CSV table of C-alpha atoms in Angstrom, one decimal:
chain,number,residue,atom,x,y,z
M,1,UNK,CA,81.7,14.0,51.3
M,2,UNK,CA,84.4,14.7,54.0
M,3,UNK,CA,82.6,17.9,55.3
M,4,UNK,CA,79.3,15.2,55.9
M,5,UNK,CA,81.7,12.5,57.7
M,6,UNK,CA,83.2,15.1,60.0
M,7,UNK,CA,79.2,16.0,60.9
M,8,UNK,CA,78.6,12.1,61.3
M,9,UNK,CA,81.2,12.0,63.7
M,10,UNK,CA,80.7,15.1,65.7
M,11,UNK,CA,77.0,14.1,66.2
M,12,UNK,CA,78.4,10.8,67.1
M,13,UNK,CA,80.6,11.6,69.7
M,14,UNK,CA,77.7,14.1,71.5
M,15,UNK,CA,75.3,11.0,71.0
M,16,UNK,CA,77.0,8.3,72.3
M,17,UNK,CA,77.2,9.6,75.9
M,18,UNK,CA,73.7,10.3,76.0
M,19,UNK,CA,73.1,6.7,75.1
M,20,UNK,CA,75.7,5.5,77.3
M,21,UNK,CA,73.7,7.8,80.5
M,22,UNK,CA,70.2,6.8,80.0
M,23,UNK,CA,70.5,3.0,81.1
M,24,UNK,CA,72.0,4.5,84.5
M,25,UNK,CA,69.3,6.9,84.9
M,26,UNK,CA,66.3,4.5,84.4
M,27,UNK,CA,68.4,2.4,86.7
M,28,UNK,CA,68.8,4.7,89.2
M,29,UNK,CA,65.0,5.9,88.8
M,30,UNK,CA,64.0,1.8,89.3
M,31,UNK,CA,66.3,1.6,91.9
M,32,UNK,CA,64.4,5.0,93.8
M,33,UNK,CA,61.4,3.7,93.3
M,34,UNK,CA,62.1,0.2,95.3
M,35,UNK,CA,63.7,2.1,98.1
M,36,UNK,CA,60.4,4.5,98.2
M,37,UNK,CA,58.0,1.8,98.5
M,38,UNK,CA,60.0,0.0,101.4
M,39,UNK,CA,60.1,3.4,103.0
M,40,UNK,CA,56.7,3.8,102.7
M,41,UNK,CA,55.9,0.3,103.9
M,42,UNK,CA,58.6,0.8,107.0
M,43,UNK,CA,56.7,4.1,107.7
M,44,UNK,CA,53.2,2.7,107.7
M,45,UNK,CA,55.0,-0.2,110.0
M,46,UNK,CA,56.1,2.4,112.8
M,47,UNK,CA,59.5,1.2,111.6
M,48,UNK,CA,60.4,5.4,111.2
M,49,UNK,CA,64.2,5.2,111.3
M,50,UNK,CA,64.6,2.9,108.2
M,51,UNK,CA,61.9,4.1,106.6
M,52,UNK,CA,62.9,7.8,106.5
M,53,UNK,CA,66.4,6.5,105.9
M,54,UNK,CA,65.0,4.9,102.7
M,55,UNK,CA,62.6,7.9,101.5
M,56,UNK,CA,65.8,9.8,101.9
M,57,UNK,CA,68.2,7.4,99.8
M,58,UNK,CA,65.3,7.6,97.3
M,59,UNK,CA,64.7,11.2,96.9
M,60,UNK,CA,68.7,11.7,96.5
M,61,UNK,CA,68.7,9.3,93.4
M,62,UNK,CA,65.1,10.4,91.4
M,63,UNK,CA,63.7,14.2,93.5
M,64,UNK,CA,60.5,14.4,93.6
M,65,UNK,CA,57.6,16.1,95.2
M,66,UNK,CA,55.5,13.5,96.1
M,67,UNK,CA,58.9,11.6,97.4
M,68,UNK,CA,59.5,14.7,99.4
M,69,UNK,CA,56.6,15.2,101.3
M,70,UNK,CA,56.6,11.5,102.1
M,71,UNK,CA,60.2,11.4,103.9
M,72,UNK,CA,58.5,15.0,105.8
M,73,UNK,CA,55.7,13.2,106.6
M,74,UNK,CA,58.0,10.6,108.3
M,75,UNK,CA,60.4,12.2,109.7
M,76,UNK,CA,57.2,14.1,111.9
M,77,UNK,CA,56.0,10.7,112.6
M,78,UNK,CA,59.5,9.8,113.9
M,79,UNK,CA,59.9,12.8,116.2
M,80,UNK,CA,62.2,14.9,114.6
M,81,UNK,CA,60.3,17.7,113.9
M,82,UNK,CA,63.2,19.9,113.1
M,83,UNK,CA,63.9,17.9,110.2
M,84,UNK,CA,60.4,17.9,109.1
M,85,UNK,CA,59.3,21.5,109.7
M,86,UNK,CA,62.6,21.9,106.7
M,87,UNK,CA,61.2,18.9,104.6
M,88,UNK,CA,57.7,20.1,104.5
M,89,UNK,CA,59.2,24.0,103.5
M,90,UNK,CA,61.3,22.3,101.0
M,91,UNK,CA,58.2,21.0,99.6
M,92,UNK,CA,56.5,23.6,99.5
M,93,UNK,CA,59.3,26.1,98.3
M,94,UNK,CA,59.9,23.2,94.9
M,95,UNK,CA,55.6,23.4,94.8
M,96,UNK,CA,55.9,26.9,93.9
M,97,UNK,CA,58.7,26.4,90.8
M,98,UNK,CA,56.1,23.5,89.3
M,99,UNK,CA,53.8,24.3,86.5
M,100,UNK,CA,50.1,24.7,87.0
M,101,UNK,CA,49.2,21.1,85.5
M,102,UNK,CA,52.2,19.7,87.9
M,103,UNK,CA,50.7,21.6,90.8
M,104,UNK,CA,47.4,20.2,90.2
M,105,UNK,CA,48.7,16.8,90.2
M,106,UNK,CA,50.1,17.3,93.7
M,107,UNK,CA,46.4,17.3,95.3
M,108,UNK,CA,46.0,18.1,98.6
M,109,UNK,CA,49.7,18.1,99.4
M,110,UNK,CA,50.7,21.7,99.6
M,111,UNK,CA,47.7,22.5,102.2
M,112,UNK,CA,48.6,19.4,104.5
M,113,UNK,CA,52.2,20.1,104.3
M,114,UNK,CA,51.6,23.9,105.1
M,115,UNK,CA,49.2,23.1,107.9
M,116,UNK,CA,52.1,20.8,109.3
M,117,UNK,CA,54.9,23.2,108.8
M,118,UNK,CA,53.1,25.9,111.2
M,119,UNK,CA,51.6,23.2,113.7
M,120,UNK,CA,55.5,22.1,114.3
M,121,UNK,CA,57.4,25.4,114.3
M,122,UNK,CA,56.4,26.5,117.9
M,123,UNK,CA,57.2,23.1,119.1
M,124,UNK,CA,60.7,22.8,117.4
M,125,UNK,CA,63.6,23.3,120.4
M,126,UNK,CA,66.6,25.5,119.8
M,127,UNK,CA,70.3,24.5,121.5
M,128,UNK,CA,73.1,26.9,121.6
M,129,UNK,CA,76.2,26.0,122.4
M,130,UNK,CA,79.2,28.0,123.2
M,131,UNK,CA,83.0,28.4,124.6
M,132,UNK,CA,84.0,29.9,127.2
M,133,UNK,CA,86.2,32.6,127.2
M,134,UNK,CA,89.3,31.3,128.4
M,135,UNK,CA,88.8,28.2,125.8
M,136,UNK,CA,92.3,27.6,123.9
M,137,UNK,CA,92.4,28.8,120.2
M,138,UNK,CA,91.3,26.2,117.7
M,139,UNK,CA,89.2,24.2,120.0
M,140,UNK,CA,86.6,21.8,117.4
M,141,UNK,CA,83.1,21.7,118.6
M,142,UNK,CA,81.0,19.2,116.7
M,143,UNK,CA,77.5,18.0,117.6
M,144,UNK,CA,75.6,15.1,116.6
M,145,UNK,CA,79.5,14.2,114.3
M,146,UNK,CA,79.0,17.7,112.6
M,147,UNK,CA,82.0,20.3,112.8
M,148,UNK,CA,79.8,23.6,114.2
M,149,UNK,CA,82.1,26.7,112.7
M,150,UNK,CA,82.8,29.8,114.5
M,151,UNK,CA,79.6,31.5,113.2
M,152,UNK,CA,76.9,28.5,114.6
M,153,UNK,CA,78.5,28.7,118.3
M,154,UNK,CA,76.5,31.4,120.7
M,155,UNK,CA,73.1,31.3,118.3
M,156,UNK,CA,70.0,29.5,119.3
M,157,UNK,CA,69.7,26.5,116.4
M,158,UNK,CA,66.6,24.5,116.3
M,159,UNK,CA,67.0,20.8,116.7
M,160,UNK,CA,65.3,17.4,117.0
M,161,UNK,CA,63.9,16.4,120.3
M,162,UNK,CA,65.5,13.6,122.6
M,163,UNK,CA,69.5,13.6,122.7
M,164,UNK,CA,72.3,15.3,120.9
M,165,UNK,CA,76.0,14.6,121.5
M,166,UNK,CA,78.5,17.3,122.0
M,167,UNK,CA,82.0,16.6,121.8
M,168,UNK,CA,84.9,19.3,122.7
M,169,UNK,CA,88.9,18.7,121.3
M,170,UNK,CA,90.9,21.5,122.5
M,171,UNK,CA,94.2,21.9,120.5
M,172,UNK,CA,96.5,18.8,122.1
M,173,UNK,CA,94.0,18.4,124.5
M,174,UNK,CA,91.7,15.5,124.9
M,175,UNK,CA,88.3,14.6,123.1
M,176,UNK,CA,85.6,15.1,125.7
M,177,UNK,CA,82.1,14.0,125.1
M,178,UNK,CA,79.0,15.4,126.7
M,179,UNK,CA,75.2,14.1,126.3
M,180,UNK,CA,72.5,16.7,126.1
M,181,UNK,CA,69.1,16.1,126.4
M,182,UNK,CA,66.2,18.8,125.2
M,183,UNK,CA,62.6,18.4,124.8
M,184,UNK,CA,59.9,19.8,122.8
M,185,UNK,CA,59.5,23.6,123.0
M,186,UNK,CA,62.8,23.6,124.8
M,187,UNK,CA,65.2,26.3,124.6
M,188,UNK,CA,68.7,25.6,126.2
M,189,UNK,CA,71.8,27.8,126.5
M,190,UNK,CA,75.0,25.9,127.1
M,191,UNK,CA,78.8,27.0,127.8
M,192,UNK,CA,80.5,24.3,126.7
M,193,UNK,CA,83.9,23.4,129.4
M,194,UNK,CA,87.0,22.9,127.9
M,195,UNK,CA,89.0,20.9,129.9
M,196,UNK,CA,93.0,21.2,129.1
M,197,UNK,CA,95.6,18.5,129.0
M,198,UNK,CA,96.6,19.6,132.4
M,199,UNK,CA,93.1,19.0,133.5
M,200,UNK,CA,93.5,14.8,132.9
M,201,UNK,CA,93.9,13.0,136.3
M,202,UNK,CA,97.3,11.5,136.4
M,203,UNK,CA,97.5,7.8,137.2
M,204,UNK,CA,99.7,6.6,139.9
M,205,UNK,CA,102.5,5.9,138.4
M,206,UNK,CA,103.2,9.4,137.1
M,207,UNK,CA,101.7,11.6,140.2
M,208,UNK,CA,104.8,11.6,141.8
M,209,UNK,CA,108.0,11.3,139.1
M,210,UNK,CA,109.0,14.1,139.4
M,211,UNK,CA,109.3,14.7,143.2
M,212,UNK,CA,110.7,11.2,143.2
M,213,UNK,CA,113.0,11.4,140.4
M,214,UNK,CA,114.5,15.4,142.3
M,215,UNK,CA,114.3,13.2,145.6
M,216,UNK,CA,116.6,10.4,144.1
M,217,UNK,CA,119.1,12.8,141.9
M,218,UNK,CA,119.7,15.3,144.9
M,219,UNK,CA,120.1,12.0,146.9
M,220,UNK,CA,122.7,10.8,145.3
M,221,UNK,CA,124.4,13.7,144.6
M,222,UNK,CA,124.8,14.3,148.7
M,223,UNK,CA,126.1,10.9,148.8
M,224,UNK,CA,129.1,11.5,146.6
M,225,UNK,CA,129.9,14.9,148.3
M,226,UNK,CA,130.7,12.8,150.7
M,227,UNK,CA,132.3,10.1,149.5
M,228,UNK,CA,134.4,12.8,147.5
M,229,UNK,CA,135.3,15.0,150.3
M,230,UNK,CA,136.2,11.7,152.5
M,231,UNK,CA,138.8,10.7,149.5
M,232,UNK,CA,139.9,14.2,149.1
M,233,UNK,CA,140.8,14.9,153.0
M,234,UNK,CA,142.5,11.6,153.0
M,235,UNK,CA,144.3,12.7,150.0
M,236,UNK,CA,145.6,16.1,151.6
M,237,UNK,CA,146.2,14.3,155.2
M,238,UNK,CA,148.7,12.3,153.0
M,239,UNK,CA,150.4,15.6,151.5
M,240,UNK,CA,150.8,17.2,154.3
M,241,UNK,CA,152.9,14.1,155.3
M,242,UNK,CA,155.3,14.7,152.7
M,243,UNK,CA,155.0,18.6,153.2
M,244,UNK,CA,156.4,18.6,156.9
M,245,UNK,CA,159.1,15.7,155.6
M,246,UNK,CA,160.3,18.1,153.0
M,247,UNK,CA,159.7,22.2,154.7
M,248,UNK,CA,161.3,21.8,158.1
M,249,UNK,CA,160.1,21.2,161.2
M,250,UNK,CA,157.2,23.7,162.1
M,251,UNK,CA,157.2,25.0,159.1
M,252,UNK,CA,153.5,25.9,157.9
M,253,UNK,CA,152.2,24.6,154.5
M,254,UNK,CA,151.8,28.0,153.7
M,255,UNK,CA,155.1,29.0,154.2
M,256,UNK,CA,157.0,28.0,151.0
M,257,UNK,CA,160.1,29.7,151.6
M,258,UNK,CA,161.8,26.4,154.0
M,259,UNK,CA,160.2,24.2,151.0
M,260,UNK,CA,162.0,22.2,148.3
M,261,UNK,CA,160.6,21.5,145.2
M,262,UNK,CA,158.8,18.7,146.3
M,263,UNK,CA,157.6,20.3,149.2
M,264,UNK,CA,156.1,22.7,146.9
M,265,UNK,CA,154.7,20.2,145.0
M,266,UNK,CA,152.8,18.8,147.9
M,267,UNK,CA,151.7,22.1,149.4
M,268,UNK,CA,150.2,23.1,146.5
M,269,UNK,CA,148.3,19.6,145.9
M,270,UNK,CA,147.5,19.8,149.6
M,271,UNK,CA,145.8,23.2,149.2
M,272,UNK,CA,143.9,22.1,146.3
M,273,UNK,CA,142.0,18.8,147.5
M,274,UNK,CA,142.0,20.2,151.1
M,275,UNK,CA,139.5,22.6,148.9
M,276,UNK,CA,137.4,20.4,146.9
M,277,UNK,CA,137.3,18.1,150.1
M,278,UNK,CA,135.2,21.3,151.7
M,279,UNK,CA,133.4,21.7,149.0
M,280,UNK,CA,132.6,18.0,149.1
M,281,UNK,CA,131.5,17.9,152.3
M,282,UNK,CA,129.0,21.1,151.6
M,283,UNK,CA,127.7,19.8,148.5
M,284,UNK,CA,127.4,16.0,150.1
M,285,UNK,CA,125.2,17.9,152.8
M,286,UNK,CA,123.0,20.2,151.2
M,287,UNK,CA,122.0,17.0,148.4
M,288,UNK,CA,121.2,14.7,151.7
M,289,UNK,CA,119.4,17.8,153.8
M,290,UNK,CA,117.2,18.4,150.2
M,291,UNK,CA,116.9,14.5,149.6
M,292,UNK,CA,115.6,14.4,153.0
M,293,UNK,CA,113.1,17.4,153.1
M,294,UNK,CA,111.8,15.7,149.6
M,295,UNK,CA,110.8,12.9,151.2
M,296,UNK,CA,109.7,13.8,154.3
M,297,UNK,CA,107.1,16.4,152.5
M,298,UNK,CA,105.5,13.6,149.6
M,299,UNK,CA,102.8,12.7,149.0
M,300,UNK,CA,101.3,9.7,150.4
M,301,UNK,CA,100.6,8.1,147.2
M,302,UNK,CA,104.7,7.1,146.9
M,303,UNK,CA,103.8,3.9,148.0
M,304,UNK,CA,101.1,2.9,144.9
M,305,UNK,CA,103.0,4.5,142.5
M,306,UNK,CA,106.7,2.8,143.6
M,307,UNK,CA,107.8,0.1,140.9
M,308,UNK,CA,105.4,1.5,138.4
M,309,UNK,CA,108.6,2.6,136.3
M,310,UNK,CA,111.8,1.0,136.0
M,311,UNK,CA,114.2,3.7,137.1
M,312,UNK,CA,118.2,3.3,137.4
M,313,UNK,CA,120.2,6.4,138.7
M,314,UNK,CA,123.8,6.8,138.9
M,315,UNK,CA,125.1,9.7,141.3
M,316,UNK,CA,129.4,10.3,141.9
M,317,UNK,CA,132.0,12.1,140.5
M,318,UNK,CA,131.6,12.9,136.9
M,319,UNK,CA,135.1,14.4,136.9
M,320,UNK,CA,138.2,15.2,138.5
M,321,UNK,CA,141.4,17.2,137.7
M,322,UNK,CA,143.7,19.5,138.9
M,323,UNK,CA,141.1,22.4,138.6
M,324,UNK,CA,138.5,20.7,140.7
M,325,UNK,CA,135.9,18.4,140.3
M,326,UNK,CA,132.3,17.7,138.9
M,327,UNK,CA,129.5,16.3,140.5
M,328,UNK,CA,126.2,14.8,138.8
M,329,UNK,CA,124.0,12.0,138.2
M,330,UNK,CA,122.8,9.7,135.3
M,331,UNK,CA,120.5,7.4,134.9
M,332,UNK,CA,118.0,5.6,133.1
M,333,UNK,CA,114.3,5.7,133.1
C-alpha cells in the first residue's frame, strides 16, 4: 500500500506540470494565431512594416511553415530582400525535416519560395565595413544597434536596401554616427574614421585656458619679483646704514675686521636681501617679458572666450626667511 502511494505521488508531481503548461501553450498558440491574421491583413494592406513585425511575433510564439513563408513573403514585399532571401531558405531548409504527408500539405510553397530565394540573391547588396589602422584598441562598431565583432568587420555582409546606421565609440572617445545609403545589387567598401577625443572642436571658452591661465601665472609671478626685489633693496639700503654707523668710516661691508657685532649682524643681513633683491628683480623680469610674449602671440579668439570661466589668481611671495625666498601663485578656477 505504501509502495502504490509513493507511485501515486511520483506520477503526480510529473503530471501536474504538464497540466499546469498546456493552458499557456494553447494560449500562446491562440494568441499566434490573432497576430498572424493581422499580419496577413497588414500585408495584403501594403502596411509591410507592421505586418512583418506581426508574422514575426507570431512565428516566435507557435513556428510554423506556412507562418514562415508568409513573414518571407513579406518581408520581399517590404524591400528587404536580405531578410527574405534567409526567410524563404529557412523555409525551405524546415520543408526538408517534414514528413511526406506534412510536405504534401505545404502545396505549392516550396517551389514559390525556391523560385523567390534565387530571383533575390543576385539582387541582395553586401556592406563591409572596417577600421582603419591607426583606430585605438577596443573601438565598438555597431550597425543598424548591432555590436559587429572583430570577425564581421573587413567581409562583404549582405544587407537590406535603403539606409543603415553605423555608429563608431572609440575607447573614451566620443559616439559618432554615420548614415549609409546602398541600393539594390550594390556592393560598398567602407573604412570606417575614428575620430579621437582630441579630434572634438573645443568651444570658446576652453580654446585658450591654457595660454591664458600660463599668461596670467607667469604674470603675476613678474609682478612680485618686483615688488620683492623693491622691498628687499630697501631693506639692505637700510643695513648698510647701520653697517657704516658700526665698521668705521670707509670701511667696506665686506670688510668685517673694523665691525662690531652689530656691524656684523647687518653686513651679513645686507649681503643676504641685497641677493634675493637681484634675484627679485631677474625673476620679476623674465615673468613680465614671458607674460608679455604670451599675449602678444594669442590667439584672436581671447576676446569670445574672456569671462567664460570665473578665474581668481593670486601671485607674491609664498615665503621668506633667512635662506631666501619663494615665489608662486594660487588661485582658483
Amino acid at each position: 500500500m505504501t509502495r502504490r502511494l509513493r507511485r501515486i505521488a511520483h506520477l503526480a508531481l510529473v503530471l501536474c506540470p504538464l497540466a499546469l503548461a498546456a493552458p499557456a501553450a494553447a494560449q500562446d498558440i491562440a494568441t499566434a494565431e490573432a497576430l498572424f491574421n493581422r499580419g496577413l491583413a497588414d500585408m495584403e494592406a501594403g502596411r509591410y512594416e507592421t505586418g512583418c513585425e506581426a508574422l514575426a511575433a507570431s512565428q516566435r510564439l507557435d513556428p510554423r511553415p506556412g507562418t514562415l513563408f508568409t513573414l518571407a513573403t513579406c518581408e520581399a514585399r517590404w524591400g528587404r530582400i536580405a531578410t527574405a532571401v534567409t526567410r524563404f531558405g529557412d523555409y525551405l531548409a524546415l520543408y526538408q525535416r517534414l514528413s511526406p504527408a506534412q510536405q504534401v500539405q505545404q502545396g505549392e510553397r516550396p517551389n514559390v519560395a525556391k523560385q523567390q530565394r534565387d530571383k533575390l540573391t543576385p539582387l541582395v547588396p553586401e556592406l563591409s565595413l572596417s577600421l582603419p589602422e591607426d583606430a585605438p584598441d577596443g573601438t565598438v562598431v555597431k550597425r543598424d544597434g548591432q555590436v559587429m565583432g572583430d570577425a564581421m568587420l573587413g567581409v562583404s555582409l549582405p544587407v537590406d536596401p535603403g539606409e543603415h546606421v553605423v555608429s563608431i565609440e572609440p575607447p573614451g572617445g566620443p559616439v559618432q554616427e554615420t548614415r549609409i545609403q546602398i541600393a539594390q545589387g550594390e556592393k560598398k567598401r567602407i573604412v570606417l574614421e575614428v575620430k579621437g577625443p582630441a579630434a572634438a572642436t573645443p568651444d570658446a571658452g576652453s580654446a585658450g585656458s591654457g595660454r591664458r591661465a600660463a599668461m596670467i601665472a607667469t604674470g603675476g609671478i613678474g609682478a612680485a619679483g618686483l615688488v620683492l626685489g623693491g622691498v628687499m633693496g630697501a631693506l639692505t639700503l637700510g643695513k648698510r646704514s647701520v653697517v657704516e654707523e658700526h665698521c668705521g668710516s670707509g670701511i667696506g661691508v665686506d670688510d668685517e675686521t673694523a665691525c662690531d657685532a652689530t656691524g656684523l649682524s647687518a653686513a651679513e643681513s645686507a649681503s643676504t636681501t641685497g641677493l634675493v633683491s637681484t634675484i627679485g628683480f631677474g625673476v620679476g623680469l623674465a615673468g613680465l617679458g614671458a607674460a608679455a610674449v604670451l599675449y602678444l602671440t594669442e590667439p584672436k579668439q581671447r576676446d569670445q572666450a574672456a569671462g567664460a570661466t570665473s578665474r581668481r589668481i593670486r601671485a607674491g611671495v609664498l615665503e621668506a626667511g633667512p635662506a631666501g625666498v619663494v615665489l608662486g601663485a594660487s588661485g582658483v578656477w
